[in-house]
PDB file of C-alpha atoms in Angstrom:
ATOM      1  CA  MET A   1       4.447   8.779  -9.075  1.00 54.00           C
ATOM      2  CA  ALA A   2       0.957   7.303  -9.213  1.00 68.00           C
ATOM      3  CA  ASP A   3       2.578   3.895  -8.989  1.00 85.00           C
ATOM      4  CA  ALA A   4       3.890   4.751  -5.529  1.00 91.00           C
ATOM      5  CA  ALA A   5       0.414   5.803  -4.416  1.00 94.00           C
ATOM      6  CA  ASP A   6      -1.144   2.619  -5.758  1.00 93.00           C
ATOM      7  CA  THR A   7       1.536   0.480  -4.150  1.00 95.00           C
ATOM      8  CA  ILE A   8       1.200   2.183  -0.765  1.00 94.00           C
ATOM      9  CA  ILE A   9      -2.584   1.937  -0.834  1.00 93.00           C
ATOM     10  CA  LYS A  10      -2.343  -1.779  -1.644  1.00 93.00           C
ATOM     11  CA  MET A  11       0.159  -2.223   1.190  1.00 94.00           C
ATOM     12  CA  ILE A  12      -2.250  -0.564   3.621  1.00 93.00           C
ATOM     13  CA  THR A  13      -5.417  -2.319   2.492  1.00 92.00           C
ATOM     14  CA  SER A  14      -3.766  -5.742   2.519  1.00 91.00           C
ATOM     15  CA  ARG A  15      -3.077  -5.520   6.271  1.00 89.00           C
ATOM     16  CA  LYS A  16      -5.149  -7.893   8.389  1.00 84.00           C
ATOM     17  CA  SER A  17      -6.500  -5.236  10.730  1.00 83.00           C
ATOM     18  CA  TYR A  18      -7.326  -2.667   8.021  1.00 86.00           C
ATOM     19  CA  ASN A  19     -10.947  -1.762   8.739  1.00 83.00           C
ATOM     20  CA  GLY A  20     -11.991   0.046   5.568  1.00 78.00           C
ATOM     21  CA  SER A  21     -14.653  -1.336   3.282  1.00 73.00           C
ATOM     22  CA  ALA A  22     -14.854   1.537   0.796  1.00 79.00           C
ATOM     23  CA  PRO A  23     -11.899   2.459  -1.409  1.00 86.00           C
ATOM     24  CA  LEU A  24      -9.145   4.064   0.637  1.00 90.00           C
ATOM     25  CA  GLN A  25      -9.074   7.841   0.252  1.00 89.00           C
ATOM     26  CA  PRO A  26      -5.812   9.838   0.425  1.00 90.00           C
ATOM     27  CA  SER A  27      -7.369  12.207   2.953  1.00 92.00           C
ATOM     28  CA  GLU A  28      -7.947   9.430   5.498  1.00 91.00           C
ATOM     29  CA  PRO A  29      -5.920   9.774   8.685  1.00 88.00           C
ATOM     30  CA  LEU A  30      -3.507   6.895   9.167  1.00 85.00           C
ATOM     31  CA  ASP A  31      -4.621   6.431  12.760  1.00 83.00           C
ATOM     32  CA  LYS A  32      -8.225   5.769  11.643  1.00 86.00           C
ATOM     33  CA  LEU A  33      -7.407   2.795   9.390  1.00 88.00           C
ATOM     34  CA  GLY A  34      -7.557   0.208  12.161  1.00 87.00           C
ATOM     35  CA  LEU A  35      -3.913  -0.809  11.877  1.00 84.00           C
ATOM     36  CA  ASP A  36      -2.413  -1.985  15.124  1.00 82.00           C
ATOM     37  CA  SER A  37       1.026  -0.800  16.180  1.00 80.00           C
ATOM     38  CA  MET A  38       2.805  -3.907  14.892  1.00 85.00           C
ATOM     39  CA  GLU A  39       1.182  -3.507  11.482  1.00 86.00           C
ATOM     40  CA  VAL A  40       2.222   0.147  11.373  1.00 83.00           C
ATOM     41  CA  VAL A  41       5.823  -0.875  12.041  1.00 84.00           C
ATOM     42  CA  SER A  42       5.575  -3.647   9.450  1.00 90.00           C
ATOM     43  CA  LEU A  43       4.048  -1.243   6.916  1.00 91.00           C
ATOM     44  CA  THR A  44       6.857   1.244   7.556  1.00 88.00           C
ATOM     45  CA  PHE A  45       9.513  -1.412   6.986  1.00 93.00           C
ATOM     46  CA  ASP A  46       7.748  -2.692   3.861  1.00 95.00           C
ATOM     47  CA  ILE A  47       7.580   0.812   2.374  1.00 94.00           C
ATOM     48  CA  GLU A  48      11.220   1.503   3.188  1.00 94.00           C
ATOM     49  CA  GLU A  49      12.290  -1.777   1.620  1.00 96.00           C
ATOM     50  CA  LYS A  50      10.072  -1.453  -1.472  1.00 96.00           C
ATOM     51  CA  PHE A  51      11.199   2.093  -2.292  1.00 96.00           C
ATOM     52  CA  ASN A  52      14.747   1.837  -0.905  1.00 95.00           C
ATOM     53  CA  ILE A  53      14.233   4.833   1.390  1.00 93.00           C
ATOM     54  CA  GLU A  54      14.211   5.630   5.087  1.00 90.00           C
ATOM     55  CA  LEU A  55      11.074   7.303   6.368  1.00 85.00           C
ATOM     56  CA  PRO A  56      11.997  10.313   8.516  1.00 74.00           C
ATOM     57  CA  PHE A  57       9.403   9.784  11.198  1.00 64.00           C
ATOM     58  CA  ASN A  58       8.739   7.202  13.824  1.00 60.00           C
ATOM     59  CA  ALA A  59       5.463   5.835  12.507  1.00 49.00           C
ATOM     60  CA  ASN A  60       4.219   4.909  15.947  1.00 52.00           C
ATOM     61  CA  LEU A  61       4.720   8.425  17.292  1.00 51.00           C
ATOM     62  CA  ASP A  62       3.823  10.437  14.210  1.00 63.00           C
ATOM     63  CA  ILE A  63       0.860   8.494  12.842  1.00 62.00           C
ATOM     64  CA  LYS A  64      -1.802  10.620  14.555  1.00 61.00           C
ATOM     65  CA  SER A  65      -0.813  13.672  12.526  1.00 69.00           C
ATOM     66  CA  LYS A  66      -0.510  11.968   9.133  1.00 84.00           C
ATOM     67  CA  THR A  67      -2.897  11.093   6.339  1.00 89.00           C
ATOM     68  CA  VAL A  68      -2.472   8.543   3.573  1.00 91.00           C
ATOM     69  CA  ALA A  69      -1.668  11.463   1.233  1.00 93.00           C
ATOM     70  CA  ASP A  70       1.047  12.701   3.633  1.00 90.00           C
ATOM     71  CA  LEU A  71       2.648   9.275   3.615  1.00 90.00           C
ATOM     72  CA  ILE A  72       2.508   9.049  -0.186  1.00 92.00           C
ATOM     73  CA  GLU A  73       3.970  12.553  -0.566  1.00 91.00           C
ATOM     74  CA  THR A  74       6.792  11.749   1.852  1.00 89.00           C
ATOM     75  CA  VAL A  75       7.640   8.590  -0.082  1.00 92.00           C
ATOM     76  CA  ASN A  76       7.527  10.453  -3.417  1.00 93.00           C
ATOM     77  CA  GLN A  77       9.849  13.180  -2.096  1.00 91.00           C
ATOM     78  CA  LEU A  78      12.331  10.673  -0.690  1.00 91.00           C
ATOM     79  CA  VAL A  79      12.352   8.642  -3.909  1.00 93.00           C
ATOM     80  CA  ALA A  80      12.883  11.811  -5.964  1.00 93.00           C
ATOM     81  CA  ALA A  81      15.731  12.941  -3.691  1.00 91.00           C
ATOM     82  CA  ARG A  82      17.375   9.512  -3.901  1.00 87.00           C
ATOM     83  CA  THR A  83      17.055   9.552  -7.692  1.00 85.00           C
ATOM     84  CA  LYS A  84      18.662  13.015  -7.922  1.00 86.00           C
ATOM     85  CA  SER A  85      21.594  11.998  -5.737  1.00 80.00           C
ATOM     86  CA  ALA A  86      22.235   8.774  -7.656  1.00 68.00           C
TER      87      ALA A  86
END
């Protein structure tokens, strides 16, 4: 599932308001990346579309409690569950 992590990190770092200069670390809180609320919504939609999943949280409400690793783990779990049910 490293591909999912790489893809998500690229999706985050390609956002216009991303404020990181060093490589993005999985432990970084999502609310500290500099993404504005519209970019968070856009990122959520892009992830859902790319992985054919539905994220279970409202990114705008839940972002303060999540890290990049949490987001990656959630995506990996949802992809695995979708694969099992297919």
